[in-house]
Structures are given as C-alpha cells and as structure tokens.
Coordinates of C-alpha atoms in Angstrom, one line a residue:
X1 CA 72.5 94.1 85.9
X2 CA 71.3 96.2 88.8
X3 CA 69.1 99.3 88.5
X4 CA 72.0 101.8 88.9
X5 CA 74.1 100.1 86.3
X6 CA 71.1 100.0 84.0
X7 CA 70.5 103.8 84.4
X8 CA 74.1 104.6 83.8
X9 CA 74.1 102.6 80.6
X10 CA 70.9 104.2 79.5
X11 CA 72.3 107.7 80.2
X12 CA 75.4 106.9 78.2
X13 CA 73.3 105.6 75.3
X14 CA 71.1 108.7 75.3
X15 CA 74.1 111.0 75.4
X16 CA 75.8 109.1 72.5
X17 CA 72.6 109.2 70.5
X18 CA 72.2 112.9 71.1
X19 CA 75.8 113.6 70.2
X20 CA 75.5 111.6 67.0
X21 CA 72.3 113.5 66.1
X22 CA 74.0 116.8 66.7
X23 CA 77.1 115.8 64.7
X24 CA 75.0 114.8 61.8
X25 CA 72.0 117.1 61.9
X26 CA 73.0 120.4 63.5
X27 CA 76.7 121.3 63.4
X28 CA 77.4 120.6 59.7
X29 CA 74.9 123.4 58.8
X30 CA 76.1 125.8 61.5
X31 CA 78.2 128.1 59.3
X32 CA 80.5 130.4 61.3
X33 CA 82.3 133.5 60.0
X34 CA 85.8 134.2 61.2
X35 CA 88.0 137.3 60.6
X36 CA 91.8 137.3 60.8
X37 CA 94.6 139.7 59.9
X38 CA 98.0 139.0 58.2
X39 CA 100.5 141.9 58.4
X40 CA 103.8 142.6 56.8
X41 CA 103.2 142.4 53.1
X42 CA 103.9 146.1 52.4
X43 CA 100.6 146.7 50.7
X44 CA 99.3 150.1 49.8
X45 CA 95.9 149.4 51.4
X46 CA 94.1 146.6 53.2
X47 CA 93.1 143.7 50.9
X48 CA 90.3 141.4 52.1
X49 CA 90.3 137.8 51.1
X50 CA 87.3 135.5 51.2
X51 CA 88.6 132.0 51.6
X52 CA 86.3 129.0 51.1
X53 CA 87.4 125.4 50.8
X54 CA 86.2 121.8 50.9
X55 CA 82.7 122.6 49.7
X56 CA 82.2 118.8 49.1
X57 CA 79.0 118.9 47.1
X58 CA 77.3 115.6 47.8
X59 CA 74.2 114.0 49.2
X60 CA 75.4 115.2 52.6
X61 CA 76.2 118.8 51.6
X62 CA 73.3 120.5 49.7
X63 CA 73.8 123.1 47.0
X64 CA 71.9 125.6 49.3
X65 CA 74.6 125.4 51.9
X66 CA 77.3 126.1 49.4
X67 CA 75.5 129.1 48.0
X68 CA 74.8 130.4 51.5
X69 CA 78.5 130.3 52.3
X70 CA 79.3 132.3 49.2
X71 CA 76.6 134.8 50.0
X72 CA 77.8 135.2 53.6
X73 CA 81.3 135.7 52.4
X74 CA 80.4 138.3 49.8
X75 CA 78.3 140.3 52.3
X76 CA 81.7 141.3 53.9
X77 CA 82.8 142.8 50.6
X78 CA 86.0 140.8 49.9
X79 CA 88.5 142.1 47.3
X80 CA 89.6 138.6 46.5
X81 CA 87.8 135.2 46.5
X82 CA 89.8 132.0 46.9
X83 CA 88.3 128.6 46.6
X84 CA 90.9 125.9 47.6
X85 CA 89.6 122.6 46.3
X86 CA 87.6 119.5 47.1
X87 CA 84.5 120.8 45.4
X88 CA 83.0 117.3 45.4
X89 CA 83.3 114.2 47.4
X90 CA 82.9 111.8 44.5
X91 CA 84.0 112.2 40.9
X92 CA 80.8 110.6 39.8
X93 CA 78.7 113.4 41.3
X94 CA 76.5 115.5 39.0
X95 CA 78.0 119.0 39.1
X96 CA 75.7 120.7 36.6
X97 CA 74.3 122.9 39.4
X98 CA 77.7 124.3 40.5
X99 CA 77.5 127.4 38.5
X100 CA 74.1 128.1 40.1
X101 CA 75.5 127.6 43.6
X102 CA 78.4 130.0 42.8
X103 CA 76.3 132.4 40.9
X104 CA 76.7 135.3 43.5
X105 CA 80.3 135.4 42.4
X106 CA 79.4 136.4 38.9
X107 CA 80.8 139.9 38.2
X108 CA 83.4 139.8 40.9
X109 CA 86.7 140.7 39.2
X110 CA 89.0 138.5 41.3
X111 CA 87.8 134.9 41.9
X112 CA 90.3 132.1 41.8
X113 CA 90.3 128.4 42.5
X114 CA 92.6 125.4 42.8
X115 CA 91.8 121.7 42.8
X116 CA 91.8 119.2 45.7
X117 CA 92.3 115.5 46.0
X118 CA 88.6 114.7 45.6
X119 CA 88.3 116.6 42.3
X120 CA 90.1 114.1 40.1
X121 CA 93.1 114.6 37.9
X122 CA 93.4 117.6 35.6
X123 CA 94.2 116.2 32.1
X124 CA 94.3 117.6 28.6
X125 CA 91.3 119.4 27.2
X126 CA 90.3 116.4 25.1
X127 CA 89.7 114.3 28.2
X128 CA 86.4 114.6 30.1
X129 CA 87.2 114.5 33.8
X130 CA 85.6 115.8 36.9
X131 CA 88.3 118.5 37.1
X132 CA 87.4 119.6 33.6
X133 CA 83.6 119.6 34.4
X134 CA 84.3 121.8 37.4
X135 CA 86.4 124.2 35.3
X136 CA 83.5 124.5 32.9
X137 CA 81.2 125.4 35.7
X138 CA 83.7 127.9 37.1
X139 CA 84.0 129.7 33.8
X140 CA 80.3 130.3 33.7
X141 CA 80.6 132.6 36.8
X142 CA 84.0 134.0 36.1
X143 CA 86.1 131.9 38.6
X144 CA 89.6 131.3 37.2
X145 CA 91.0 127.9 37.9
X146 CA 94.8 128.2 38.6
X147 CA 96.3 124.8 37.9
X148 CA 100.1 125.4 38.2
X149 CA 99.4 128.8 36.9
X150 CA 99.8 132.4 38.1
X151 CA 98.2 135.7 37.3
X152 CA 99.2 139.3 38.1
X153 CA 96.6 141.7 39.4
X154 CA 96.2 145.1 40.9
X155 CA 94.0 145.1 43.9
X156 CA 93.3 148.2 46.1
X157 CA 96.2 149.9 44.4
X158 CA 98.8 147.1 45.1
X159 CA 100.4 144.9 42.5
X160 CA 100.1 141.2 43.6
X161 CA 100.7 137.8 42.1
X162 CA 98.1 135.0 42.6
X163 CA 99.3 131.5 42.0
X164 CA 97.7 128.1 42.3
X165 CA 99.2 124.6 42.2
X166 CA 97.8 121.1 41.5
X167 CA 96.9 118.7 44.3
X168 CA 99.7 117.1 46.3
X169 CA 98.1 113.7 46.6
X170 CA 97.5 113.6 42.8
X171 CA 101.2 114.3 42.3
X172 CA 100.3 117.4 40.2
X173 CA 102.2 120.1 42.1
X174 CA 104.5 121.8 39.6
X175 CA 105.7 125.1 41.2
X176 CA 108.3 125.7 38.5
X177 CA 105.4 126.6 36.2
X178 CA 103.9 129.4 38.4
X179 CA 106.4 130.4 41.1
X180 CA 109.8 132.1 41.1
X181 CA 112.7 130.2 42.7
X182 CA 114.1 131.9 45.8
X183 CA 117.1 134.0 45.0
X184 CA 115.6 135.3 41.8
X185 CA 113.0 137.6 43.4
X186 CA 115.1 139.9 45.5
X187 CA 114.7 143.7 45.5
X188 CA 112.5 146.4 46.8
X189 CA 110.0 146.0 44.1
X190 CA 109.2 142.3 44.8
X191 CA 105.5 141.6 44.2
X192 CA 103.7 139.9 47.1
X193 CA 102.6 136.4 46.1
X194 CA 99.4 134.7 47.3
X195 CA 99.3 131.0 46.8
X196 CA 96.4 128.5 46.5
X197 CA 97.3 125.0 47.5
X198 CA 94.6 122.6 48.8
X199 CA 96.8 120.5 51.1
X200 CA 98.9 122.4 53.6
X201 CA 101.5 119.7 53.4
X202 CA 102.3 121.1 50.0
X203 CA 104.4 123.7 51.7
X204 CA 107.4 121.3 51.8
X205 CA 107.5 121.0 48.0
X206 CA 107.3 124.8 47.7
X207 CA 109.9 125.7 50.3
X208 CA 112.4 126.9 47.7
X209 CA 110.0 129.1 45.8
X210 CA 108.9 132.6 46.5
X211 CA 105.4 133.0 48.1
X212 CA 104.1 135.1 51.0
X213 CA 100.8 133.6 52.1
X214 CA 99.4 130.2 51.3
X215 CA 95.7 129.4 51.5
X216 CA 94.7 125.8 52.1
X217 CA 91.9 123.6 53.3
X218 CA 91.9 119.7 53.3
X219 CA 92.0 119.2 57.1
X220 CA 88.4 120.2 57.7
X221 CA 89.8 121.4 61.0
X222 CA 89.8 117.8 62.1
X223 CA 86.0 117.6 61.4
X224 CA 85.4 115.6 64.6
X225 CA 87.3 117.1 67.6
X226 CA 87.2 115.7 71.1
X227 CA 86.3 118.5 73.5
X228 CA 88.6 119.7 76.3
X229 CA 91.6 117.9 75.0
X230 CA 91.1 119.4 71.6
X231 CA 92.1 116.2 69.8
X232 CA 91.2 115.3 66.2
X233 CA 91.6 111.6 65.7
X234 CA 91.5 111.8 62.0
X235 CA 93.8 114.4 60.3
X236 CA 94.7 113.7 56.6
X237 CA 98.1 115.5 56.9
X238 CA 101.6 114.6 57.8
X239 CA 102.2 117.9 59.7
X240 CA 99.6 117.7 62.5
X241 CA 100.9 120.9 64.0
X242 CA 98.8 122.9 61.4
X243 CA 95.1 122.0 61.6
X244 CA 93.2 125.2 61.2
X245 CA 93.8 129.0 61.5
X246 CA 96.8 131.1 60.8
X247 CA 100.4 130.0 61.1
X248 CA 103.9 131.4 60.4
X249 CA 106.3 129.0 58.6
X250 CA 109.8 129.9 57.6
X251 CA 109.0 133.6 57.2
X252 CA 105.8 133.0 55.3
X253 CA 102.1 132.8 56.4
X254 CA 99.7 129.8 56.0
X255 CA 96.0 130.0 56.4
X256 CA 94.0 126.8 56.8
X257 CA 90.2 127.0 56.8
X258 CA 88.0 124.4 58.4
X259 CA 86.0 124.3 55.2
X260 CA 82.3 124.5 54.4
X261 CA 81.4 120.9 53.7
X262 CA 82.3 117.6 55.3
X263 CA 82.8 113.9 54.6
X264 CA 79.8 111.7 55.5
X265 CA 77.9 114.8 56.7
X266 CA 79.5 114.8 60.2
X267 CA 81.0 117.6 62.2
X268 CA 81.5 117.7 66.0
X269 CA 83.1 120.6 67.9
X270 CA 84.4 121.8 64.6
X271 CA 81.8 123.8 62.8
X272 CA 82.1 124.8 59.1
X273 CA 83.8 128.0 58.4
X274 CA 83.5 131.1 56.1
X275 CA 86.9 132.6 56.4
X276 CA 87.8 136.3 55.8
X277 CA 91.5 137.3 56.0
X278 CA 92.6 140.9 55.9
X279 CA 96.0 141.5 54.4
X280 CA 96.9 144.6 56.3
X281 CA 99.5 147.2 55.4
X282 CA 102.4 147.2 57.9
X283 CA 105.7 149.1 57.6
X284 CA 108.6 146.9 58.6
X285 CA 111.5 148.7 60.3
X286 CA 115.0 147.4 60.9
X287 CA 114.4 144.1 59.1
X288 CA 111.7 143.0 61.4
X289 CA 110.0 139.8 60.5
X290 CA 106.4 139.8 59.2
X291 CA 103.6 139.6 61.7
X292 CA 100.5 137.5 62.0
X293 CA 97.7 139.2 63.9
X294 CA 94.5 137.3 64.6
X295 CA 91.6 139.5 65.2
X296 CA 88.8 138.4 67.6
X297 CA 86.7 135.7 66.0
X298 CA 83.3 136.8 64.9
X299 CA 80.7 134.1 64.9
X300 CA 77.5 133.9 62.8
X301 CA 75.0 131.5 64.2
X302 CA 72.1 130.4 62.0

C-alpha cells in the first residue's frame, strides 16, 4: 500500500469512527422541538397537543432524558398530552421509575397513552405483564391508558373524542370497541376524533371508521438517515411513504413523530423529537377539504 492509499484509508477510518461516536454519543441526546398546525376540524379555539413517542426506557435511554422531553413539552403549555407507545425496549426492564420520569404530567387534566410493540401484550387484570406494570405507573401521574377505548372531553370549549387502539404487531387493534363506523357519524354535530395508534400502518385497519387525526410513532423517523439522499435503510413499516411529520390520507391527517428514544442508543441525521401540534380552527367553505399547514420548525439545541 502506497502512502496516498494509506492516508485515504486512514481518513475514511477517522471519519467512520467520528460518525459512529456522534451517532452514539451526541445526536441521541439532542432533543429538538417542532411545531406544526393541522387545520379543518371546526374547533372553537386552538388546541395544542404535545405528542411524545418511543421513549424506549433502557440502558441506552436514561430516565433523565425522558423526563427532560416531558418538561420541554409542558413548557409550551399543551392542552392535550399524547404518549404513543414503546415505553420500553425490553419487557424485562425495571419500570419502577417511570412515574418519577413522568411526574411533571401530574395534575394535567388531559394525558393519554397507547401501547407499542415493545410494551408487551395487554391481558386481563389478573396477569402481570409489562403493559400492566406500565399502566400502574401511568395511573400514579394521571395518564390514562387507552387500550381499544375512547373518552369524550371538552378542551378549549370544543367537544372532542380521544381514542386509542392496541398495537398492530401484537394483533390487538380492535377499532369496533372505540371508534364509530363510517356512515354512522354524519351530521353537523359530529365530534372531532383524535386517535392514538403506535404504528402508522394501523391506518389500513381503521379506514372504515371515523377519525380525524391519528398520532403515531414507531418509525423513529428512520433513526439512521443517509444525508443528501435522505434514505433510511431500516424502516419498520410497510408504507414507507410516511416516515415522520404530517400527512394527509383519505381526508384525514396523520402525524408521525421521530420519538424521544432509540434502539441501541443510535441516531444519525434524525435527532429525537418533542412534537407540538396545534389543531387550529378553520372554517371550511363550499365543501373544501381539510388542510394541513406545517409551521416553520423551531429547533431547541441543548
């Protein structure tokens, strides 16, 4: 090997080592805060939603980072808090500190959660599972787990329905228990429905039910994204057209957050996200379709 080839090889090695160090030691803790708007729901006033997902408590994601994401989100005064699954990476992980990590949520009147594929199966009350242990931690801080269940609430003067379904990969999606079939919810007084579903692919099983905005995670935004070509080699979804951000799908809206945690403690060109979505009042005229408006992204750098 001549000197020039040796230097090239050395440079590549240094860059690779530097990139790996950045992906493991820097970007996973670089929480960014994003703001987006969804219009067309006919609300009386703006409703702000804090959307956190994929917290992935583990040896790679410390409790302090989870709590920080909650504190950052709450500092923007959300009316609703949605936590959309994958609270742990392993079902053997000790979750006794989860209530402490989520403690800033205590006293907030509208905090809701659904389960992800890493959270285990939700079984009867007599069975001790990770999902049950998580639910017990949520109850300590007032977070309501919506497992194929819906609740009605009045937020900022508007009546809304909030529903959550089980995880798609666990085969626990049962929309008939919490959503209204299409064709049975027509009329001027139809209540806007906000839906929590961990995996965005769940939309296919919910197509024939009424919902307006679905909040999902699961993708981690790709977690490792190749710069310039913006390619994520690993995406755990069938529909690769929806990776992160806001989308319109068959007259409804879908928001996918990049999430707070990560698998194996790695992120590259895809920093963790604290998402805030404003559901903005918008008067539709002449049968115009709902709009999605994405406000400029605001970035918080630690």
